Tab-separated table of C-alpha atoms and ligand atoms in Angstrom:
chain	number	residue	atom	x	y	z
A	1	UNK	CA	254.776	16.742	160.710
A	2	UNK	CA	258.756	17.320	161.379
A	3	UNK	CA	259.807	15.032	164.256
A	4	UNK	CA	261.568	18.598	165.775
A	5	UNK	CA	258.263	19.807	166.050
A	6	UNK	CA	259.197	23.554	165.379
A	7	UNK	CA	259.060	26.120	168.256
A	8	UNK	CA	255.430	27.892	168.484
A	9	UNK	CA	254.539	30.812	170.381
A	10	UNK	CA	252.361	28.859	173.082
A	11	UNK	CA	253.813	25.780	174.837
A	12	UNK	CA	252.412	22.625	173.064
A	13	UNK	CA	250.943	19.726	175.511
A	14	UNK	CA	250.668	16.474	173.994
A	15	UNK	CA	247.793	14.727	176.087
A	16	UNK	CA	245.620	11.752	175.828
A	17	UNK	CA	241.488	12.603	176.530
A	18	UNK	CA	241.438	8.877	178.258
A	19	UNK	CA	245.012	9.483	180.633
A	20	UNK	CA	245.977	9.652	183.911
A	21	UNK	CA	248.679	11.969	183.910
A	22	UNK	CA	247.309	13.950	181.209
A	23	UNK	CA	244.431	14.736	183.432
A	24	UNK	CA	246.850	15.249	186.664
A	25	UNK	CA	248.527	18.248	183.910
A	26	UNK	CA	246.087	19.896	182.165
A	27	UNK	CA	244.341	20.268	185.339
A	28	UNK	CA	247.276	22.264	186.870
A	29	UNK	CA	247.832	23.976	183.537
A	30	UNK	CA	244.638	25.524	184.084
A	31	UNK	CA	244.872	26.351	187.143
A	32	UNK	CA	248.225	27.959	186.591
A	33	UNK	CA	246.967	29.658	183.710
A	34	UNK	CA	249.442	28.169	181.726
A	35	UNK	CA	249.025	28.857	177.516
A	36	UNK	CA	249.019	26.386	175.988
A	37	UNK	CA	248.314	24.308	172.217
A	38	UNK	CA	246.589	21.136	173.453
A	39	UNK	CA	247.760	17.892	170.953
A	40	UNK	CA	245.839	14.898	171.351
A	41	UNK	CA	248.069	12.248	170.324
A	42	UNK	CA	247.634	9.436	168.068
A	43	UNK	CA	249.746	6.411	166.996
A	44	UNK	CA	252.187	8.519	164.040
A	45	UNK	CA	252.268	11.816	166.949
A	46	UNK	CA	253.796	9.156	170.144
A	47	UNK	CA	256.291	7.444	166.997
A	48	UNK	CA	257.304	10.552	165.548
A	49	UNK	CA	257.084	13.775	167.713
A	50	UNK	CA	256.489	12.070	171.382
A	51	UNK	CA	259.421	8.962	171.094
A	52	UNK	CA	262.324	11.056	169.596
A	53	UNK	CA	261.915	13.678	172.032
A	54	UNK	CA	261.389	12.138	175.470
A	55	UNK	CA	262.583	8.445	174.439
A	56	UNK	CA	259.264	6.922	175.790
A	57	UNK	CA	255.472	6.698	173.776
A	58	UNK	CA	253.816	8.293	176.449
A	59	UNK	CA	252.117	11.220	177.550
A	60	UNK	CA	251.683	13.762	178.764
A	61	UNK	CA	254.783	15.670	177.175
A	62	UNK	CA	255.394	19.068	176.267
A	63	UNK	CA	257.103	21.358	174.088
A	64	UNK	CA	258.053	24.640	175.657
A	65	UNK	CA	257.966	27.951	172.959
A	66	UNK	CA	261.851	27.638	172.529
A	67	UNK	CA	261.648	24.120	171.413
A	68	UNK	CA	262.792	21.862	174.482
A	69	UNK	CA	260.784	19.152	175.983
A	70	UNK	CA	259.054	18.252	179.368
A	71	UNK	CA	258.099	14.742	179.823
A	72	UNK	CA	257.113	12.697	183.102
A	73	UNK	CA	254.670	14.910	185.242
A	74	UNK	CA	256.667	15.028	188.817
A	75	UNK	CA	259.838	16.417	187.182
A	76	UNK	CA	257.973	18.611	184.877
A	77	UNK	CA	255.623	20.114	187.128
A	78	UNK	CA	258.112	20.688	189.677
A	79	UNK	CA	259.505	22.867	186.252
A	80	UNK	CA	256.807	24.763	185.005
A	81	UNK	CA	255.826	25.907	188.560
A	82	UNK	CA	259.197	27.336	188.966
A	83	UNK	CA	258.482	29.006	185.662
A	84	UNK	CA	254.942	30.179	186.616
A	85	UNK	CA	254.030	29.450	189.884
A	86	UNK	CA	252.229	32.104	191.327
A	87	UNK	CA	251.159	30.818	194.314
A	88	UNK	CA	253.184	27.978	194.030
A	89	UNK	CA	251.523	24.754	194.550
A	90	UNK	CA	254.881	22.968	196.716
A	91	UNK	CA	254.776	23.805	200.546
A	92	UNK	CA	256.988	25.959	201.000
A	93	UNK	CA	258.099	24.977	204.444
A	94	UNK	CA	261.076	22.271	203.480
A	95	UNK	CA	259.637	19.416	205.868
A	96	UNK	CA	256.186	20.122	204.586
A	97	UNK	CA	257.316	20.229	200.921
A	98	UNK	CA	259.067	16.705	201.393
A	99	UNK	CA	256.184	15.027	202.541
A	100	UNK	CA	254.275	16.424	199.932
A	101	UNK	CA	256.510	14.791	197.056
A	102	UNK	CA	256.354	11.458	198.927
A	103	UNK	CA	252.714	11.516	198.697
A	104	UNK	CA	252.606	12.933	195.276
A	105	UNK	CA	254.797	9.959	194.416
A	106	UNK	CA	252.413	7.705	196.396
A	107	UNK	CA	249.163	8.632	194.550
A	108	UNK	CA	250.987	8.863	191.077
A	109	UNK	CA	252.118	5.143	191.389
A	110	UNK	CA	250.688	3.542	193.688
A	111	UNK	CA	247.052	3.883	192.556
A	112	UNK	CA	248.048	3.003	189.538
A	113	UNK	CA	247.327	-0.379	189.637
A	114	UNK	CA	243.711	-0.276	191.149
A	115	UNK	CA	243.150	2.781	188.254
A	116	UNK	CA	244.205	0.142	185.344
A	117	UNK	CA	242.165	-2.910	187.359
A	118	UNK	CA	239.052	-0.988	187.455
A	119	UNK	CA	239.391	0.124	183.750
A	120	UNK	CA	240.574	-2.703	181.740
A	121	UNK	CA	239.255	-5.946	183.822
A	122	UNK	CA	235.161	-4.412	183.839
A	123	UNK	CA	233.308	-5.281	180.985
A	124	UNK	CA	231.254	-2.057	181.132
A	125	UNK	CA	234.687	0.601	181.501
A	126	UNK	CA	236.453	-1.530	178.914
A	127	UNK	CA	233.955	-1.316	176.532
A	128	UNK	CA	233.623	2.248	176.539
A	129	UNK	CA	237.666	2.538	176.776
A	130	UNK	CA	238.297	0.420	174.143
A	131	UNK	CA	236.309	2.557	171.802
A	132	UNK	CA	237.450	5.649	172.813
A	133	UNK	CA	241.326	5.030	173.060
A	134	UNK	CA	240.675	3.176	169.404
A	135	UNK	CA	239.410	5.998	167.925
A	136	UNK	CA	241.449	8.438	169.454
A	137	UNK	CA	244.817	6.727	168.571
A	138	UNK	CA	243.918	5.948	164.836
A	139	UNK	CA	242.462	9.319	164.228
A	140	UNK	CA	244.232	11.155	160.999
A	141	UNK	CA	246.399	7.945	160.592
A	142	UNK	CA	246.227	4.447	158.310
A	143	UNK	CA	245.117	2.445	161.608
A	144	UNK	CA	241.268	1.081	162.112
A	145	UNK	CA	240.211	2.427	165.260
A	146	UNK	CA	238.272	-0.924	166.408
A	147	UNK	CA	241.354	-2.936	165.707
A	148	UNK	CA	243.724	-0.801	167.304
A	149	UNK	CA	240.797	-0.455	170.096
A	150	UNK	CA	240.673	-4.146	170.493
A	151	UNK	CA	244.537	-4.421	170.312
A	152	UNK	CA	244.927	-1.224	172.968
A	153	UNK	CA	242.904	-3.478	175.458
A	154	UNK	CA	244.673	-6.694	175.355
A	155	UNK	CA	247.986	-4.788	175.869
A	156	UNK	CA	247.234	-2.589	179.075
A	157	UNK	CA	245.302	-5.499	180.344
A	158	UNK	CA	248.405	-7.453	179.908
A	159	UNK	CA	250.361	-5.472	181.003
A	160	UNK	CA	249.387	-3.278	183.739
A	161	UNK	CA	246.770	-5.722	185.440
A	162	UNK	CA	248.521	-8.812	184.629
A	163	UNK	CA	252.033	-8.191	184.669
A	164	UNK	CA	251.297	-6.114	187.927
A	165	UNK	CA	250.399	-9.395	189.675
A	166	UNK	CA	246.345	-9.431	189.952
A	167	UNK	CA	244.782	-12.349	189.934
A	168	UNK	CA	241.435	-13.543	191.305
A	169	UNK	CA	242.408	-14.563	194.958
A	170	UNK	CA	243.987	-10.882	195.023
A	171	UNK	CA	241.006	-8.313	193.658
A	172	UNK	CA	239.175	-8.043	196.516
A	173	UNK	CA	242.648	-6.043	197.984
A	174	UNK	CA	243.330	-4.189	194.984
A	175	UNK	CA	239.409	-3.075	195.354
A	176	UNK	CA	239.971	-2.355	198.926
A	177	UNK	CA	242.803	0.121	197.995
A	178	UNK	CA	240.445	2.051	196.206
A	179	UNK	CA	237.486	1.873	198.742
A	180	UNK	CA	240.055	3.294	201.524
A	181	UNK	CA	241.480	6.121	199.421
A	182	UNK	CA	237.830	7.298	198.652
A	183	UNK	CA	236.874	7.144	202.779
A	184	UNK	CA	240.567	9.042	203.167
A	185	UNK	CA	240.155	11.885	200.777
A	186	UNK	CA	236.259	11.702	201.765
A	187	UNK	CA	237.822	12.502	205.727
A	188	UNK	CA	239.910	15.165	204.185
A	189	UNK	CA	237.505	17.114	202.372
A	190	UNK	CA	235.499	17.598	204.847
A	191	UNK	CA	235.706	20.832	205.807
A	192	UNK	CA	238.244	22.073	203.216
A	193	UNK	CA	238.079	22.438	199.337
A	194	UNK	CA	241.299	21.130	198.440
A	195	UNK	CA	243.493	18.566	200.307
A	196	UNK	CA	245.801	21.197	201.574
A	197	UNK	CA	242.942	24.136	202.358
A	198	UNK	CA	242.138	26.702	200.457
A	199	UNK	CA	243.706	26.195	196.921
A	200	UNK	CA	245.061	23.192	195.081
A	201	UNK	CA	248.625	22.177	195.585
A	202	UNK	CA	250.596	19.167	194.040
A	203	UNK	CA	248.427	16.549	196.753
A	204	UNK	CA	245.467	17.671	194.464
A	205	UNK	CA	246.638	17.076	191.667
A	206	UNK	CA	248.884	13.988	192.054
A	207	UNK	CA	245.411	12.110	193.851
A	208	UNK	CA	243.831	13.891	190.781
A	209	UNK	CA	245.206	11.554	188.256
A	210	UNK	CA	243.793	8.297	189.197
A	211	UNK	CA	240.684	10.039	190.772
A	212	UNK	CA	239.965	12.127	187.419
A	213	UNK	CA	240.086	10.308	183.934
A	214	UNK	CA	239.858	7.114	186.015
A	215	UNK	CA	237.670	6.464	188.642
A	216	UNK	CA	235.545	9.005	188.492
A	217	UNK	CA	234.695	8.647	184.596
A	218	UNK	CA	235.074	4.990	183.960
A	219	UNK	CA	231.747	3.659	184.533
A	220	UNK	CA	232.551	0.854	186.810
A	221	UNK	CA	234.473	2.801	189.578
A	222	UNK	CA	232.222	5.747	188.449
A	223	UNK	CA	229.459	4.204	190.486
A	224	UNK	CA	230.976	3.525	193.717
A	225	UNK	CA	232.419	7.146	194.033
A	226	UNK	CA	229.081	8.627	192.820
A	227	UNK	CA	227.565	6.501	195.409
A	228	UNK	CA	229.698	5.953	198.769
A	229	UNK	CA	232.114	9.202	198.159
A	230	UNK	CA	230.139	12.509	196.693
A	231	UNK	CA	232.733	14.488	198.355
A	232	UNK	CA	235.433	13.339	196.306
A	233	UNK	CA	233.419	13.582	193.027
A	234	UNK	CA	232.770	16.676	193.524
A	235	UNK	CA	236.315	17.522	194.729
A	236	UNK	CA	237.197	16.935	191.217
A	237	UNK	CA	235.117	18.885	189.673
A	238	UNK	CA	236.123	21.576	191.927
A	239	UNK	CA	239.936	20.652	191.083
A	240	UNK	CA	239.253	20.586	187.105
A	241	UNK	CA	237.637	24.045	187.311
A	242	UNK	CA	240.278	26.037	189.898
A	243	UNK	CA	242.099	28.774	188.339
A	244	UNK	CA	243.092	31.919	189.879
A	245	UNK	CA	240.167	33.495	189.993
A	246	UNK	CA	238.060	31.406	191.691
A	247	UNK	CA	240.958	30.368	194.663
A	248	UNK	CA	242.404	32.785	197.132
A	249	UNK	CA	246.247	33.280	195.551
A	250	UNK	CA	247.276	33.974	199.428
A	251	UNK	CA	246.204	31.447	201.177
A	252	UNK	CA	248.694	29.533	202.250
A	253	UNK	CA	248.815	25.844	202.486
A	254	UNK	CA	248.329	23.553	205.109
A	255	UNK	CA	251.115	20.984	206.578
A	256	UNK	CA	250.654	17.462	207.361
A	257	UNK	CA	249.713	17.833	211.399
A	258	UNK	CA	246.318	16.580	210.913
A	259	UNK	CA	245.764	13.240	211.898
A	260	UNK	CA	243.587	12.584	208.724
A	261	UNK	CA	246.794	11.896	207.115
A	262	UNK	CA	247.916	9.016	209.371
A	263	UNK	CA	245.775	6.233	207.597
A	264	UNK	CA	247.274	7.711	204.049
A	265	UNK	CA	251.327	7.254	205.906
A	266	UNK	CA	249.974	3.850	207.183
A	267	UNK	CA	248.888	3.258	203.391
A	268	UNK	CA	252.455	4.380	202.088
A	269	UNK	CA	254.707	2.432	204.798
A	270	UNK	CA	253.212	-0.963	204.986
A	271	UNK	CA	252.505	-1.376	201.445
A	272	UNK	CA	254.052	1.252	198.963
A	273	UNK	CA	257.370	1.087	200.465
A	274	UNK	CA	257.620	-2.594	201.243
A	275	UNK	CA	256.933	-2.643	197.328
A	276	UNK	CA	259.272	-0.218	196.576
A	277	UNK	CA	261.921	-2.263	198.554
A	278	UNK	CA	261.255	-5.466	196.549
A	279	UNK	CA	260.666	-4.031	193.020
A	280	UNK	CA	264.521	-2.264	193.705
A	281	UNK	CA	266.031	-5.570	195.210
A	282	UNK	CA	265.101	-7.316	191.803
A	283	UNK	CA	266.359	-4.656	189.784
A	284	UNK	CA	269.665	-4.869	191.632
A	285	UNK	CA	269.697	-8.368	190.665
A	286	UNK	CA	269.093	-8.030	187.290
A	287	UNK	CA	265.841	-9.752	187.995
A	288	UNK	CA	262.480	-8.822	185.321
A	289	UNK	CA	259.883	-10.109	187.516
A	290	UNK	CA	259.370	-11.083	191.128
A	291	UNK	CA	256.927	-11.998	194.262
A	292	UNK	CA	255.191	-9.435	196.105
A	293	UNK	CA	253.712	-10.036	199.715
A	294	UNK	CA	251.557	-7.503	201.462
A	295	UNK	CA	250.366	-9.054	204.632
A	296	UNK	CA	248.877	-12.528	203.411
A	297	UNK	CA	248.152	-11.653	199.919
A	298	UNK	CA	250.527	-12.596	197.160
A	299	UNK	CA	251.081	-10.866	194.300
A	300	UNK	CA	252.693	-12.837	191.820
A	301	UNK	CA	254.971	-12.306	188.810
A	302	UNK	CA	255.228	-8.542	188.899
A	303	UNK	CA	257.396	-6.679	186.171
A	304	UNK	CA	260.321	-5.157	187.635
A	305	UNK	CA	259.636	-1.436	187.229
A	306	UNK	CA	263.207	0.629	187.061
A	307	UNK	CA	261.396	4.078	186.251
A	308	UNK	CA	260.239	3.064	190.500
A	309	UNK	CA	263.846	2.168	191.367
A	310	UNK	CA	264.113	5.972	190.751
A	311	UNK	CA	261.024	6.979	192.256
A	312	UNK	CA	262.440	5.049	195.650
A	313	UNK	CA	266.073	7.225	195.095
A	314	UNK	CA	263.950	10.584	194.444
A	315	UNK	CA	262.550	10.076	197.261
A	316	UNK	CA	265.684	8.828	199.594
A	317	UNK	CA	267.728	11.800	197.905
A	318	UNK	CA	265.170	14.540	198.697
A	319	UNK	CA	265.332	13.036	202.198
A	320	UNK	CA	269.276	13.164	202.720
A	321	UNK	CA	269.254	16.603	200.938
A	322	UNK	CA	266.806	18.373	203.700
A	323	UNK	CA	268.795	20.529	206.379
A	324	UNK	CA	269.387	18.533	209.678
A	325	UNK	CA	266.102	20.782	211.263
A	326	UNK	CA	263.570	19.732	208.362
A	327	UNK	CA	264.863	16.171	208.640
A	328	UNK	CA	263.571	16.022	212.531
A	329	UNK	CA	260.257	17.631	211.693
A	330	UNK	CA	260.052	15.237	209.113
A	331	UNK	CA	260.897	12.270	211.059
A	332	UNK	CA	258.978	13.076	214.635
A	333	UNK	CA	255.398	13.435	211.720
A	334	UNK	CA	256.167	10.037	209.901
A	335	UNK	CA	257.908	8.011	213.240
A	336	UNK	CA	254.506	6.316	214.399
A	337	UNK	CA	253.794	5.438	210.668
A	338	UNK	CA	257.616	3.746	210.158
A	339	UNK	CA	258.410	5.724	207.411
A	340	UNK	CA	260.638	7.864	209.355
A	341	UNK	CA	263.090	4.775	210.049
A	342	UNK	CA	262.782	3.937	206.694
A	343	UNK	CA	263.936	7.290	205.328
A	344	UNK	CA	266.940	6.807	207.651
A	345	UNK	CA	267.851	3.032	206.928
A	346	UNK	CA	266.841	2.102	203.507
A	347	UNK	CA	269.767	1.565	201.124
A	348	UNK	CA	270.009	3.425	198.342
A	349	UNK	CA	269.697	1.438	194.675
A	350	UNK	CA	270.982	3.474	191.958
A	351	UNK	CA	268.773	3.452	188.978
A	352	UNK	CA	270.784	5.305	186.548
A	353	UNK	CA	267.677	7.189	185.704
A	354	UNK	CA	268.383	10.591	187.942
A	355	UNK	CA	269.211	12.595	184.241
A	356	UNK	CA	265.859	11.404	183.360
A	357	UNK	CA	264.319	13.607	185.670
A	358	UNK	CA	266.052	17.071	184.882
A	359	UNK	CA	264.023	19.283	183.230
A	360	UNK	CA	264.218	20.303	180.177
A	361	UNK	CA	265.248	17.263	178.196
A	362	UNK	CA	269.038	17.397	177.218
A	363	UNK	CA	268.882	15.853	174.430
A	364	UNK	CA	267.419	13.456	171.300
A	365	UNK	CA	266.104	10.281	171.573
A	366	UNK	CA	266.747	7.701	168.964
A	367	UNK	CA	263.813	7.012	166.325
A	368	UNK	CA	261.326	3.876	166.004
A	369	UNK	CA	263.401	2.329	163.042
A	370	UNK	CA	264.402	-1.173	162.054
A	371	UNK	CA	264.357	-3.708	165.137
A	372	UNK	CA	263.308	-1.034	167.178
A	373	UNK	CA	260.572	0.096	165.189
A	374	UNK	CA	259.462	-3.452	165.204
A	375	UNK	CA	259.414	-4.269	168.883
A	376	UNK	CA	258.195	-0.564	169.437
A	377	UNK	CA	254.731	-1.955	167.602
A	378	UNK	CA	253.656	-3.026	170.977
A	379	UNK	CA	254.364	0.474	172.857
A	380	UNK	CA	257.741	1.464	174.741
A	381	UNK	CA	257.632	-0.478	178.065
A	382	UNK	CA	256.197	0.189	181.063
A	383	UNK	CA	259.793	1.499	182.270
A	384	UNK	CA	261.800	4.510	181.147
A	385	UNK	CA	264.698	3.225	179.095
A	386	UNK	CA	268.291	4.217	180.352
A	387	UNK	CA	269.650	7.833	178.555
A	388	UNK	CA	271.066	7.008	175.406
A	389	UNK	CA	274.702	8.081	175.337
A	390	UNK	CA	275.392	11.810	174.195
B	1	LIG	N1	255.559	9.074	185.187
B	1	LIG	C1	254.949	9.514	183.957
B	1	LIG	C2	254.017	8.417	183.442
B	1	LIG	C3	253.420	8.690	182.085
B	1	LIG	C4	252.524	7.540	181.637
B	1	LIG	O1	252.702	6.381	182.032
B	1	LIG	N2	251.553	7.864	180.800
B	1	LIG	C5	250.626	6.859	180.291
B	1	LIG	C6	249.256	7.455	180.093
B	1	LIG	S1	248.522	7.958	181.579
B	1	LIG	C7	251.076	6.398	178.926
B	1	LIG	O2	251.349	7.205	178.062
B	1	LIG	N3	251.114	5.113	178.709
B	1	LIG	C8	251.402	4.558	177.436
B	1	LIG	C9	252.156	3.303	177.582
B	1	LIG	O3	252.622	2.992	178.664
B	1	LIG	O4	252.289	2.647	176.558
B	1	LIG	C10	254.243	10.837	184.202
B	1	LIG	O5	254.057	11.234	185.370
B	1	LIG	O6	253.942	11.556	183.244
């Protein structure tokens, strides 16, 4: 296949059956009733199409009919709803909209880690994984599945359990992450279909990700939604099968009033941001790992993530950007959580990463040759590597 990937009439979505954000897009692409070629990648598609074209091996990415390229899910979205949003699935009040992306950037990242715990630490969702991912990222190339399976566990174990600071004396929190979110969406959906009323927005599908291809399909984590949280497995049905048709296009979205969303705020100012704070602190000192503490737990040795320097400066920017009236509404609904002071005081920590998220891609990324092709064998990192220079 040509590493340009030649323009088709349909956009082209390169997705992974087994993958968070994958699942967080094609779920909106349907529901936008976006047309689309869906690619399921393997290891010669992420090395020869994905890498020169967004400058990371990961998915979801896309290619739009005229040949440029979406990658990263919170810029690209933001994109293709401007493109084909109708409803639009932002608030569209400006104070409402904010808070939105702050918890879209909450649920993207910060349930990460319990997502990756539950799959790769449990012998019974690692199993399966293994297998699956194995087969699906040797498929049509030179590559056995079982050994790339085998090899595919090792590394996000590694990396994204390990190298994201769980150990035994700190599971029981990272489990108790994922036993509040259920009883917090489980609150939500109470009387509502979708977290903001009557159609899916970007709160859907940014919980969606973790909630969809992980928890509620890896057998381990499987289980305790099937059993303590029905509402939110069958929330995600409801999310994976919304299109137009079945959701009122009027209806317009909810804001943030509700106190159901005070124990999600409480979630995102004493832990998310402290961690935010400390994972752009190291970065600013040219640090590659550090400590985090959340109350009494420690998490040790955590990779310094720059792609989440940026998240924290999205998020700051977005704030200074709002008029001076959508910056008090904002403030008097996050005050009693502390974010509000935070969105005032924090410092800003450039991450040189803002081009990153302007969508369509610019520009070329260089290819997995020589050295790089060699210390590409075990996957681009975790974090987004700076733009190359034009
Ligand atoms: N922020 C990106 C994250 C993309 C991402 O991390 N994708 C994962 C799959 S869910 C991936 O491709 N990981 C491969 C790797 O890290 O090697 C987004 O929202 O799309």
């Amino acid at each position: 296949m040509s590493t340009a990937a030649t323009p088709s009439a349909r956009y082209r979505a390169y997705v992974s059956d087994v993958s968070y954000y994958s699942g967080k897009l094609e779920a909106y692409l349907r529901y936008a009733g976006i047309d689309h070629e869906r690619i399921e990648v393997n290891t010669d598609t992420l090395r020869n199409t994905v890498l020169p074209a967004t400058g990371v091996m990961k998915v979801p990415a896309m290619q739009c009919p005229d040949g440029r390229w979406l990658k990263d899910t919170t810029p690209m979205m933001r994109w293709l709803d401007q493109q084909h949003g109708r409803p639009s699935i932002y608030p569209t009040d400006p104070a409402s909209h904010f808070i939105a992306l702050l918890i879209e950037d909450y649920a993207d990242e910060w349930l990460w880690r319990p997502a990756m715990y539950y799959r790769w630490n449990f012998a019974d969702s690692h199993r399966l994984l293994r297998h699956r991912l194995g087969r699906e990222l040797s498929d049509g190339t030179r590559y056995p599945a079982a050994g790339l399976g085998w090899y595919m566990r090792w590394r996000q174990y590694l990396t994204f359990v390990r190298d994201d600071g769980i150990r035994p004396h700190n599971e029981a929190q990272v489990q108790a992450l994922y036993r509040r979110t259920l009883a917090q969406l489980s609150q939500r959906l109470k009387d509502r279909p979708f977290l903001l009323g009557e159609r899916p927005s970007i709160v859907d599908f940014a919980f969606f990700a973790s909630m969809f291809r992980h928890f509620a399909l890896d057998p381990h984590s499987a289980k305790q939604m099937i059993d303590t949280a029905p509402a939110v497995y069958a929330w995600v049905g409801r999310v994976w099968n919304a299109h137009g048709g079945n959701t009122p296009s009027h209806a317009e979205l909810e804001d943030f009033a509700s106190s159901d969303w005070n124990a999600i705020f409480g979630e995102i100012s004493r832990d998310y941001l402290t961690y935010l704070d400390v994972n752009a602190t190291a970065y600013a000192r040219g640090e590659k790992h550090f400590d985090l503490t959340l109350g009494d737990t420690v998490y040790p040795q955590m990779a310094v993530v720059r792609y989440r320097v940026a998240c924290r400066e999205q998020i700051l920017l977005a704030y200074r950007a709002l008029t001076a009236e959508a910056r008090a509404q904002v403030d008097l609904r996050l005050q009693a959580s502390g974010i509000a002071s935070w969105l005032r005081q924090a410092p800003l920590v450039v991450s040189g990463l803002a081009e990153e998220f302007v969508m369509p891609l610019q520009r070329r990324y260089p290819k997995a040759t020589g050295l790089r092709g060699l210390k590409l064998l075990k996957g681009t990192p975790w974090d987004m590597p700076a733009p190359p220079v034009r």
